Coordinates of C-alpha atoms in Angstrom, one line a residue:
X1 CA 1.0 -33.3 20.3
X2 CA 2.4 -36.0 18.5
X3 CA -0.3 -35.7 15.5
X4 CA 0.7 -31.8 15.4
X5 CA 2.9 -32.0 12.8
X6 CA 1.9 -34.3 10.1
X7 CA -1.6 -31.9 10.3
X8 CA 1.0 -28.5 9.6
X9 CA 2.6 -30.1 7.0
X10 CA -0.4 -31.3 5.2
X11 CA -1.7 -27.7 4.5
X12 CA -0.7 -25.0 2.4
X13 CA -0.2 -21.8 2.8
X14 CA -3.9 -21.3 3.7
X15 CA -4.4 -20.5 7.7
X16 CA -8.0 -21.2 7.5
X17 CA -7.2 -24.6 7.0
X18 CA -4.5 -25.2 10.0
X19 CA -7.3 -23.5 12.1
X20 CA -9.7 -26.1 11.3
X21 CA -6.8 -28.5 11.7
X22 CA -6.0 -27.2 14.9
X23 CA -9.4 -26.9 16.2
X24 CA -10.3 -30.4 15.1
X25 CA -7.8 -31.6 17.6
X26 CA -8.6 -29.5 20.3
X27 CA -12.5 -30.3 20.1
X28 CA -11.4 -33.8 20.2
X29 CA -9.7 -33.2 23.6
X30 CA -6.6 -34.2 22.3
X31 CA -4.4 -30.9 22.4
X32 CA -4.1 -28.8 25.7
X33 CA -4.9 -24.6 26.0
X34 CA -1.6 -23.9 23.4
X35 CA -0.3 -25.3 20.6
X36 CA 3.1 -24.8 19.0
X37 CA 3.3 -22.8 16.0
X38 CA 5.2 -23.9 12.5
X39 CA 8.3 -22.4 14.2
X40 CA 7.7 -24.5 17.4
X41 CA 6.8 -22.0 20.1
X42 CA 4.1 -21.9 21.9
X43 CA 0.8 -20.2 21.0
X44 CA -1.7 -19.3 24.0
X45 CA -4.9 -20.6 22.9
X46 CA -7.7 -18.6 25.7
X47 CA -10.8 -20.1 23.4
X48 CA -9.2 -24.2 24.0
X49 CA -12.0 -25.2 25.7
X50 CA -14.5 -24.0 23.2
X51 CA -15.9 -26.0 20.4
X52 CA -14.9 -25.0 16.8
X53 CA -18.2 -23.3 15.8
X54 CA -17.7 -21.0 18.5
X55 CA -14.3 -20.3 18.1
X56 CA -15.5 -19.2 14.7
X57 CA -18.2 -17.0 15.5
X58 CA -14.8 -15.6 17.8
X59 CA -12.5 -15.0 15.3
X60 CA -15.2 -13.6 12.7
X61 CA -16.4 -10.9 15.4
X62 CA -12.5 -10.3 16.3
X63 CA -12.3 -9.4 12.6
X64 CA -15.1 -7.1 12.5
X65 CA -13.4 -5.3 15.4
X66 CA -10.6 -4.8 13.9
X67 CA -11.9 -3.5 10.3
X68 CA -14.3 -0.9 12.3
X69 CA -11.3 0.0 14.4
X70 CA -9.0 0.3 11.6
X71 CA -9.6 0.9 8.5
X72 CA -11.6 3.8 8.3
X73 CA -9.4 6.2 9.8
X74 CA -6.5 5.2 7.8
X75 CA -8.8 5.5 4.5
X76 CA -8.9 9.1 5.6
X77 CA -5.8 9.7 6.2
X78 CA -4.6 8.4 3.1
X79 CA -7.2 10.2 1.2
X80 CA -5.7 13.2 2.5
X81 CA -2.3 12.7 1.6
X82 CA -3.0 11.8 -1.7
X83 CA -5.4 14.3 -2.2
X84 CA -2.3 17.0 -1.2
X85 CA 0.3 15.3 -3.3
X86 CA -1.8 15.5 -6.8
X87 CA -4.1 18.8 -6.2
X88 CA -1.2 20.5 -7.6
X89 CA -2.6 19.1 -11.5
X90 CA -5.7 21.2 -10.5
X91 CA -4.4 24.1 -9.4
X92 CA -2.5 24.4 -12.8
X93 CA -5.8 24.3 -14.7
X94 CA -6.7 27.1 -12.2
X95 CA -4.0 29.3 -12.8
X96 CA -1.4 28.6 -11.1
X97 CA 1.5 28.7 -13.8
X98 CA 0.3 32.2 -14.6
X99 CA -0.1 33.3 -11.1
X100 CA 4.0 32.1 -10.7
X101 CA 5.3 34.9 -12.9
X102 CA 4.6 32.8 -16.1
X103 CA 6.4 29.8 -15.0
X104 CA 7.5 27.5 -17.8
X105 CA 5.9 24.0 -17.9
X106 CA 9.5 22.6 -17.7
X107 CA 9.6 24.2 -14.2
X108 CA 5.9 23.3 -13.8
X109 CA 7.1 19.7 -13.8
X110 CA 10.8 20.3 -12.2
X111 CA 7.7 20.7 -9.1
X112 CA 6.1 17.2 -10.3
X113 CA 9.6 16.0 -9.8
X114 CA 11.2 17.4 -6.6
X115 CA 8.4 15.9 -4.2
X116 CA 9.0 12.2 -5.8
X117 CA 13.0 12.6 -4.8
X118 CA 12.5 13.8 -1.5
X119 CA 9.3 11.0 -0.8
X120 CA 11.7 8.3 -2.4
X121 CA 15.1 9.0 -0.6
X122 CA 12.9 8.6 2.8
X123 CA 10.9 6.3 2.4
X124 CA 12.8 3.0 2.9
X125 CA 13.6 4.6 6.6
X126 CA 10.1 5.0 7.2
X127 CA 9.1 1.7 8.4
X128 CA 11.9 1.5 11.0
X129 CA 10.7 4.5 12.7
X130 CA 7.2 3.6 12.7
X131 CA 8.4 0.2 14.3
X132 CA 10.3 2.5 17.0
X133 CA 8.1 5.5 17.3
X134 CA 5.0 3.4 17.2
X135 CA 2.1 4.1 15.3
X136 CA 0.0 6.4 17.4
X137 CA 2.9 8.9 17.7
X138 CA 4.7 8.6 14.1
X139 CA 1.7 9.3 11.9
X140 CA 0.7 12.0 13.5
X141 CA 3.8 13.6 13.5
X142 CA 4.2 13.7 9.9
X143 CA 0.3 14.5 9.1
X144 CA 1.0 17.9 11.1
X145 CA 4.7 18.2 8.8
X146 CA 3.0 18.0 5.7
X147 CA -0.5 19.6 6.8
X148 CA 1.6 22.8 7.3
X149 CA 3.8 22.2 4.0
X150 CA 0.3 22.3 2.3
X151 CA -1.0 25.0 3.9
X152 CA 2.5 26.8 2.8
X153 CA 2.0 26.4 -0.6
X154 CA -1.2 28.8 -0.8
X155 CA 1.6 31.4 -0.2
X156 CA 4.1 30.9 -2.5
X157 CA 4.8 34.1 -4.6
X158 CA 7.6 32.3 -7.2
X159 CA 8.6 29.3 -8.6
X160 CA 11.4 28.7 -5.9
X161 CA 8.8 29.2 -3.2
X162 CA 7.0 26.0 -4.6
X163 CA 9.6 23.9 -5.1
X164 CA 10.8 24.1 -1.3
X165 CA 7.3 23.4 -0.5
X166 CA 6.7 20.5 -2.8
X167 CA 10.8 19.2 -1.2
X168 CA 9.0 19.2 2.3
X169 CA 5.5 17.9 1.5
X170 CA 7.3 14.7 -0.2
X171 CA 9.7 14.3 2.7
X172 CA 6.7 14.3 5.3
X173 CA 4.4 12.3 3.5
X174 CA 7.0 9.8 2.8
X175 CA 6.2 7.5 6.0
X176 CA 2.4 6.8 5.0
X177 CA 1.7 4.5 2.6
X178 CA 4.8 2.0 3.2
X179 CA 4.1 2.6 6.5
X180 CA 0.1 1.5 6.1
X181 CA 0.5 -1.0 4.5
X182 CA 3.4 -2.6 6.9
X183 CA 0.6 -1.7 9.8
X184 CA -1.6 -3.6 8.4
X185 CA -0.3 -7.0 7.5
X186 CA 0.5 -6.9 11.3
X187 CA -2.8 -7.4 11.8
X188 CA -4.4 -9.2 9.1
X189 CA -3.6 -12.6 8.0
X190 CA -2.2 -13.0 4.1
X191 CA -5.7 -14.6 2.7
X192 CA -7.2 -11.1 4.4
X193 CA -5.3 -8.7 3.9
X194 CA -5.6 -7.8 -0.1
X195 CA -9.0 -6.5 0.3
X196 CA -8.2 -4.7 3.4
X197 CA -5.3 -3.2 1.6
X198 CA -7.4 -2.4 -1.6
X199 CA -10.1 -0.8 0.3
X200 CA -7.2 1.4 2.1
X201 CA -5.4 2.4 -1.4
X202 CA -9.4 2.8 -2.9
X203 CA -9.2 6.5 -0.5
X204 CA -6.9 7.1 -3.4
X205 CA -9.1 6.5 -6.1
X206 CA -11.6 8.6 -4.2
X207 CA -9.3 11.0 -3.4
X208 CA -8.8 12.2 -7.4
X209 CA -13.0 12.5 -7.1
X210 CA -13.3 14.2 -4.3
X211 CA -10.3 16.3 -5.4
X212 CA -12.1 17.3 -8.7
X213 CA -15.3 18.3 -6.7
X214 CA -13.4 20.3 -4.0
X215 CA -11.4 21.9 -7.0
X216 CA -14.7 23.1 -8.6
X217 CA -15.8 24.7 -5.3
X218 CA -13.0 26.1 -3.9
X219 CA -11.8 27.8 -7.4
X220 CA -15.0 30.0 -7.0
X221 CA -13.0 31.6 -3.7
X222 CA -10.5 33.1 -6.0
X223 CA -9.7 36.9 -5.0
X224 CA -11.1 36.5 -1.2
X225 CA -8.3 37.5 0.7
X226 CA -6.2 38.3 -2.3
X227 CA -5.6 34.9 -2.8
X228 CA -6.1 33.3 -6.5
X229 CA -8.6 30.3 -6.5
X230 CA -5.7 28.0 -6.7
X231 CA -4.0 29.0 -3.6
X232 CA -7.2 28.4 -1.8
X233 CA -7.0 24.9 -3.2
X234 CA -3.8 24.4 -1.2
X235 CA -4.9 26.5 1.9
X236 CA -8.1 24.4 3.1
X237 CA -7.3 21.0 2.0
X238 CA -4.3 21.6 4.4
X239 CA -5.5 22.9 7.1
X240 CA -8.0 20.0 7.0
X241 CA -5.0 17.7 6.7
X242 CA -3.4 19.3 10.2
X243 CA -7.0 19.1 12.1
X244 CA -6.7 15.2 11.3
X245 CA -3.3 15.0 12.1
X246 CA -3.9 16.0 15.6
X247 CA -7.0 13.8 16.3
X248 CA -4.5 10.6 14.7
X249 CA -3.3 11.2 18.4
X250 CA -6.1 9.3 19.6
X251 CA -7.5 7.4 16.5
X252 CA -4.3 5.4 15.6
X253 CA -3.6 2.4 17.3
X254 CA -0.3 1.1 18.1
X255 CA 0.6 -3.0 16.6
X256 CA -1.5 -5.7 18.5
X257 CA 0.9 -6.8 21.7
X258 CA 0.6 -2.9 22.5
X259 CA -3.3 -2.0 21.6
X260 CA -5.7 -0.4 23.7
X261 CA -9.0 -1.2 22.1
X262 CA -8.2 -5.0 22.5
X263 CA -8.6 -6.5 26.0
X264 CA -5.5 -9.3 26.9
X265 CA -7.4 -12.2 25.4
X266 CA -8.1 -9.9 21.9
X267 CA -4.4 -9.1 22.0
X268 CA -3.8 -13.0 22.1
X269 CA -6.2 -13.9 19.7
X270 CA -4.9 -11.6 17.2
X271 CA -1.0 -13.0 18.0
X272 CA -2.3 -16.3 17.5
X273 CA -4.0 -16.3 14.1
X274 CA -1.6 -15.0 13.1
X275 CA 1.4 -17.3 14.1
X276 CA -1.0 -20.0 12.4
X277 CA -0.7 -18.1 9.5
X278 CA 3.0 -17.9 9.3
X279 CA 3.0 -14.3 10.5
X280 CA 5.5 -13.2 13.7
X281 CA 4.7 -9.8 12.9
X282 CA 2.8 -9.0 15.7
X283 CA 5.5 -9.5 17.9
X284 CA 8.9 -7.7 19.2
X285 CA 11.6 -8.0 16.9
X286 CA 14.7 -6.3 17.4
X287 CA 16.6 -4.6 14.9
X288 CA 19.4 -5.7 13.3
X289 CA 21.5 -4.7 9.8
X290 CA 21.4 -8.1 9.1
X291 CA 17.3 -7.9 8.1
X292 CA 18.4 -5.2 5.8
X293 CA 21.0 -7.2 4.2
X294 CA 18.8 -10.4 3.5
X295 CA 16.3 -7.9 2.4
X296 CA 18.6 -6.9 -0.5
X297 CA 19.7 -10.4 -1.2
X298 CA 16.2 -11.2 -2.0
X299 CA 14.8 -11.5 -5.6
X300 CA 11.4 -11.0 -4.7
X301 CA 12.0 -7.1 -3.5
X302 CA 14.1 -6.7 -6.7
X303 CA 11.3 -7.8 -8.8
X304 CA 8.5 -6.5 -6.6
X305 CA 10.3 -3.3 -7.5
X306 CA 10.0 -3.1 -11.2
X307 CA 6.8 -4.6 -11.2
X308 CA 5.8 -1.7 -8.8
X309 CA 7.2 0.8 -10.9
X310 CA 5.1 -0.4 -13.4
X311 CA 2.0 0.5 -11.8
X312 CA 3.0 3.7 -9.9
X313 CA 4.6 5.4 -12.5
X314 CA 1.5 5.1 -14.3
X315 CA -0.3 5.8 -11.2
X316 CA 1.4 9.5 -11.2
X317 CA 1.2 10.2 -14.7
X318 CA -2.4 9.6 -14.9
X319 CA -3.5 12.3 -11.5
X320 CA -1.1 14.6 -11.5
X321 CA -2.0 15.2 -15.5
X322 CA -5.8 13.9 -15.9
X323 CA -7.4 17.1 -15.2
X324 CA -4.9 18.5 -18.2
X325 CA -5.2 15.8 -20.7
X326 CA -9.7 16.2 -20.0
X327 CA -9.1 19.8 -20.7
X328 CA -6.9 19.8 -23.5
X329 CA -10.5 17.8 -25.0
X330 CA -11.9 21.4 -25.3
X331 CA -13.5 21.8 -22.0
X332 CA -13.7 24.8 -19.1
X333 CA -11.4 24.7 -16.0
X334 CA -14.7 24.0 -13.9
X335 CA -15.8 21.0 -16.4
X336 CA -12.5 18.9 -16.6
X337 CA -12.8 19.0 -12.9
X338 CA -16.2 17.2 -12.8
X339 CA -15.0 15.5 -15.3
X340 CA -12.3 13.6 -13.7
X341 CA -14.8 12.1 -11.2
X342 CA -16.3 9.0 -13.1
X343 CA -13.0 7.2 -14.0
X344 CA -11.8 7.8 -10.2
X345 CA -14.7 6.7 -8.9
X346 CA -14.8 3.5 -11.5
X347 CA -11.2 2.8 -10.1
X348 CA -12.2 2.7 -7.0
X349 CA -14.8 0.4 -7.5
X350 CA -12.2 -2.1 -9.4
X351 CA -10.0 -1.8 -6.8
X352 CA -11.9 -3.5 -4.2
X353 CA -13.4 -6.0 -5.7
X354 CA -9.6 -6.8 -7.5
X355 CA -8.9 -7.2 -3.6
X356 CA -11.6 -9.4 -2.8
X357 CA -11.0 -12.0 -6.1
X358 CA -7.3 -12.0 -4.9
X359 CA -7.5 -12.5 -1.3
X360 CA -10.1 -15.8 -1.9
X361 CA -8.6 -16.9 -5.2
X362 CA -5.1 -16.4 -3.8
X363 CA -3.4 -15.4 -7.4
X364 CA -2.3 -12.3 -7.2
X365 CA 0.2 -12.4 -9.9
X366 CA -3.0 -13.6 -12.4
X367 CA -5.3 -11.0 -10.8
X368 CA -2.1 -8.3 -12.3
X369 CA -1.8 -10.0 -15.3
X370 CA -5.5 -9.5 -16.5
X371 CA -6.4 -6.3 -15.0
X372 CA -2.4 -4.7 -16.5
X373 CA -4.2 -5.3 -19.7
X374 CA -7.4 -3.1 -19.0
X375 CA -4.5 0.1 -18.5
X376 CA -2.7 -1.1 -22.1
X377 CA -5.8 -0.4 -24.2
X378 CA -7.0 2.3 -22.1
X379 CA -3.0 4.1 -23.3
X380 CA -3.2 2.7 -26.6
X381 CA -6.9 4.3 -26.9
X382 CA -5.4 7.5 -25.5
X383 CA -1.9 7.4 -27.8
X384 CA -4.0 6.4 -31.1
X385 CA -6.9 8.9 -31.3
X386 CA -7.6 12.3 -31.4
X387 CA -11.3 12.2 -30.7
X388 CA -12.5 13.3 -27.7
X389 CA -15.3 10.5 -26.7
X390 CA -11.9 7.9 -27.2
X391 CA -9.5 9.6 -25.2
X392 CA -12.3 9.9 -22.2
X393 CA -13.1 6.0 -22.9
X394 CA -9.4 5.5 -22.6
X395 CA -8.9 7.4 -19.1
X396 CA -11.4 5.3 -18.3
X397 CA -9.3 2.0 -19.1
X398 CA -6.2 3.5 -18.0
X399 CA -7.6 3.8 -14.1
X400 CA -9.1 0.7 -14.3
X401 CA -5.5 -0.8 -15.3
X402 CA -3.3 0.9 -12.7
X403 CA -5.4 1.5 -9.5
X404 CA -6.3 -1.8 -8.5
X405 CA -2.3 -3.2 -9.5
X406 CA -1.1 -0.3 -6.5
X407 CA -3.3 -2.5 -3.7
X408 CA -2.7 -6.0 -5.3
X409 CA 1.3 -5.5 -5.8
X410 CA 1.5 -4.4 -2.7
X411 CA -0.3 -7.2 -0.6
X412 CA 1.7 -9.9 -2.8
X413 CA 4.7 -8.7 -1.8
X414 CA 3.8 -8.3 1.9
X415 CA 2.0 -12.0 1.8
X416 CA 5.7 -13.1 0.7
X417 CA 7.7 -11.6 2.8
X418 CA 8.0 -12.8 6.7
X419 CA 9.7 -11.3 9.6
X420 CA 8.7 -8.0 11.3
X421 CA 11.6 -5.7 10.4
X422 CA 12.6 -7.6 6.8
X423 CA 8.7 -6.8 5.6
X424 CA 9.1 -3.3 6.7
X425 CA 12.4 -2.8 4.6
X426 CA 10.9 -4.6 1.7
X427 CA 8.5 -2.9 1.6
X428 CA 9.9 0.4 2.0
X429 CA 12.4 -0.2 -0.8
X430 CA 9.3 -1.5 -3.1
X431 CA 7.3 1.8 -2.5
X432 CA 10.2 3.9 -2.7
X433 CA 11.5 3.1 -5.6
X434 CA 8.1 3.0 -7.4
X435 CA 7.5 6.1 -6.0
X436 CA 11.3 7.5 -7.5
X437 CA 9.7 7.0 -10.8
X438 CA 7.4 9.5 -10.2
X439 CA 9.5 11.8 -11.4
X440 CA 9.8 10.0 -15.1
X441 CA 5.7 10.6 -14.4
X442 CA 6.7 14.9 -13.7
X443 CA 8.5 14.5 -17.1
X444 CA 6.9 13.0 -20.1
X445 CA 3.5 15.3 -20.6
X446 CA 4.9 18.2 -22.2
X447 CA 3.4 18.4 -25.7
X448 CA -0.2 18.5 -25.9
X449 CA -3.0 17.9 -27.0
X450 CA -1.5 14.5 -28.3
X451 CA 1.0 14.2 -25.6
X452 CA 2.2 11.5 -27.6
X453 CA 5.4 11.0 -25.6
X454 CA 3.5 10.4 -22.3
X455 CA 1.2 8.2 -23.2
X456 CA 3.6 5.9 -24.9
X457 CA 5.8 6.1 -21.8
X458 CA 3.6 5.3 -19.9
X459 CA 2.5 2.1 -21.9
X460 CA 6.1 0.8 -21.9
X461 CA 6.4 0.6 -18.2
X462 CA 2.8 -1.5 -18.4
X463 CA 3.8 -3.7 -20.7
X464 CA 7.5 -4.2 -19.6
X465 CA 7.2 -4.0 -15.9
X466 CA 4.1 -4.4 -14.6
X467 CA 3.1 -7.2 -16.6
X468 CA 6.3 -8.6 -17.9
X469 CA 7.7 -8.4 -14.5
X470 CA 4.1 -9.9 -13.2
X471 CA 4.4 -13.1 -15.1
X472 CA 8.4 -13.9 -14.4
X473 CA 7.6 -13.2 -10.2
X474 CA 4.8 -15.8 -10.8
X475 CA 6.8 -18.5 -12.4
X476 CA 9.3 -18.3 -9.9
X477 CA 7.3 -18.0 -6.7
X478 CA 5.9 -21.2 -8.5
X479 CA 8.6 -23.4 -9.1
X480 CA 10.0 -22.7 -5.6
X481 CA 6.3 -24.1 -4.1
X482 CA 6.5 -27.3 -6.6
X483 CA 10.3 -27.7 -4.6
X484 CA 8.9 -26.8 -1.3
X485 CA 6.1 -29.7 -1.6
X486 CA 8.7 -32.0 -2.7
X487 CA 10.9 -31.6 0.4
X488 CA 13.8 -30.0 -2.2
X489 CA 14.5 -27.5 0.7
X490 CA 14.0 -29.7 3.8
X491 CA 17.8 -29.7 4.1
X492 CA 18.0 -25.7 5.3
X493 CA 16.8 -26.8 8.9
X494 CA 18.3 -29.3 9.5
X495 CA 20.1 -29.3 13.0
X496 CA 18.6 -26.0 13.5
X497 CA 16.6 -25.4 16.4
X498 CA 12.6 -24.5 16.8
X499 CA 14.3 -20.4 17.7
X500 CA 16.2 -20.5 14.7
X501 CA 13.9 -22.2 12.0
X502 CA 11.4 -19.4 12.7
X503 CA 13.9 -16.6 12.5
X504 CA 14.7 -17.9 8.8
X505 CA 11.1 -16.4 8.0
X506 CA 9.7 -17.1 4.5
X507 CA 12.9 -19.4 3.9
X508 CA 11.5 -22.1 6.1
X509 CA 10.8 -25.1 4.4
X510 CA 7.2 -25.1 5.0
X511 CA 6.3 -21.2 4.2
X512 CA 4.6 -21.6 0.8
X513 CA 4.3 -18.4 -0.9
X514 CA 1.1 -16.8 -2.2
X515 CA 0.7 -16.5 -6.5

């Protein structure tokens, strides 16, 4: 045990190598069944006596497990709630201002608007109850909520109607995504969980193709039950949304010490990779204000959330008003539907293999650099011509620019921040306030077909934000590794014990952040 802790601190931040490390000495003979983890507590080992190769062959079918276990469903579900939060830019093209008593587009986007303050004001709670409620019972409950919202909104007769709908729906789906994503970096380790996370937000990307498909079809329902084609757009796609809701009883799984699927030695496998990793966030943690207050006191949520903003914003912007902006090129209701398929699709695409390059590269911050400047021609392209072929190239750009930014901001921020309950109020405060400037997104397409206003907007918060706020992050989280590796910060553990050193989380010494 004595050679333990030269091999940790010779590493970075990468827990492939400490397993190697780790399994080096235990092939050897030299380590008993546990080892102690950077923090100094003990790590049941049930694969000691095994040689590396097979511990390997382990830990890469453990994985495997997991993905076909996890991820599906959740693409799903998210696929659904994204798909009910932006099929309201359909249903416009279908009808639905007219349908409304001639409603105005000022209270067209006062709609856009009221779901982002209701999903924003929530939100940074969100993570706390799923901690609490666990998994299995908290996503279900608020997949039924905003199912039935959904559902609601195919019977709305006036403008008020939808705008207490819209309140609900943003209020309900306000625990997914922050929620997601904090589920899953309890089970992935930070070199794995990018890609995981990109194919997750991907259901998004899929989501605005599958939306403009559905659209198409369902549109051709209008009159059947004396119900426009737009309100049948809202009808089914919620109803769908409450079926899933109600088999998420069964198909979510609760954090790793509590899982079903796993058997005991699974459960201690997954807690162990990823203690090696830095990670306690498959454990118990209890609550306490003061995770809320380092939270705050931390630079990296502050800047995670206006580099966040600078993606989501123009995230919103581009599906709630694609389908308008392709049929303001001259094209039928039925067309600009189809239409919005390829870039979606193309997103999509990006978005996962962004994943992949940042998970194995481990830059995040450059992955966001490069990619923010596919989105900034694809806006300029879209702001500085009038011909149609351009403006479609530049939706084209513009998806490729913010969808894969959504995945890879979030996993940087998540691979930076340790400690069960401070990652879940990071995050939470990240998303939600990226998600608040949604409502800038309800607000700034108003005067087409140039929507000169919008697009500019919209290239501001790219530039500014996403990759201005991208490059400072990176310096930073930079400088603080260089003092890291030069022992600069040794002196904050000292006379602390093993207990306490892990509870300072990714302020110990030897926690090296992710770029």
């Amino acid at each position: 045990m004595e050679n333990e802790k030269p091999i940790m601190n010779e590493v970075d931040n990468s827990s492939n190598e400490k397993v190697v490390a780790l399994n080096h000495l235990e092939s050897n003979g030299n380590a008993p069944i546990s080892q102690k983890d950077p923090g100094g507590f003990t790590i049941p080992d049930p694969d000691a006596h095994l040689s590396a190769e097979e511990k390997a062959a382990i830990d890469k079918k453990l994985v495997r497990k997991l993905d076909w276990t996890l991820i599906p469903i959740l693409c799903i579900l998210y696929l659904l709630a994204f798909l009910d939060r932006t099929n309201i830019g359909n249903a416009k093209i279908d009808g639905l201002q007219k349908s409304l008593h001639g409603m105005t587009t000022g209270q067209y986007n006062a709609t856009l608007s009221i779901f982002f303050v209701s999903y924003a004001v929530f939100e940074p709670l969100t993570n706390i109850l799923l901690k609490r409620l666990r998994p299995s019972v908290f996503i279900p409950i608020i997949m039924v909520i905003w199912g039935i919202c959904m559902t609601f909104m195919g019977f709305v007769y006036n403008w008020s109607g939808l705008m207490a709908a819209r309140w609900f729906l943003g209020m309900a789906e306000a625990g997914l995504f922050p929620g997601i994503n904090y589920y899953l970096s309890c089970w992935y380790k930070r070199s794995e969980f990018g890609i995981r996370a990109a194919i997750f937000f991907s259901a998004a990307a899929v989501s605005g193709s599958f939306g403009g498909l559905l659209a198409a079809a369902i549109e051709k329902m209008n009159g059947l039950g004396g119900r426009p084609g737009w309100a049948w757009i809202f009808i089914l796609e919620g109803i769908v949304t409450v079926l899933f809701g109600i088999s998420a009883i069964w198909l979510v799984h609760d954090f790793p010490d509590d899982a079903k699927f796993l058997s005991e030695q699974d459960r201690e496998r997954v807690i162990r990779r990823l203690k090696l990793d830095q990670q306690s966030s498959a454990e118990h943690e209890e609550f306490k204000m003061k995770y809320v207050w380092m939270s705050l006191k931390d630079y990296k949520m502050w800047l995670g959330m206006i580099i966040y903003m600078g993606c989501d914003m123009p995230l919103y912007a581009f599906s709630l008003f694609l389908p308008s902006i392709i049929n303001e090129l001259g094209y039928s209701s039925t067309k600009a539907q189809l239409l919005t398929v390829p870039p979606y699709a193309a997103a999509a695409i990006l978005t996962i293999v962004i994943g992949y390059i940042a998970d194995r590269t481990k830059q995040r911050g450059l992955c966001n650099i490069l990619v923010s400047f596919l989105g900034i021609a694809g806006f300029a392209m879209l702001l500085g011509s009038q011909k149609a072929g351009v403006k479609y190239a530049g939706t084209f750009l513009g998806a490729l620019g913010i969808y894969p930014c959504i995945a890879n901001t979030i996993s940087w921020v998540a691979n930076n921040i340790e400690g069960v309950y401070k990652r879940g109020v990071v995050l939470g405060f990240v998303i939600g306030w990226g998600n608040l400037n949604g409502i800038v997104s309800s607000n700034i397409y108003y005067k087409s077909p140039k929507y000169t206003v919008g697009h500019a907007v919209v290239m501001a918060y790219m530039i500014v934000c996403l990759l201005g706020g991208s490059v400072v992050l990176r310096i930073l989280l930079a400088r603080e590794n260089k003092l890291r590796k030069a022992g600069k910060r040794d002196h904050w553990v000292e006379g602390l014990s093993d207990h306490h050193v892990e509870a300072l989380g990714d302020m110990r010494p030897d926690f090296y952040y992710t770029l």
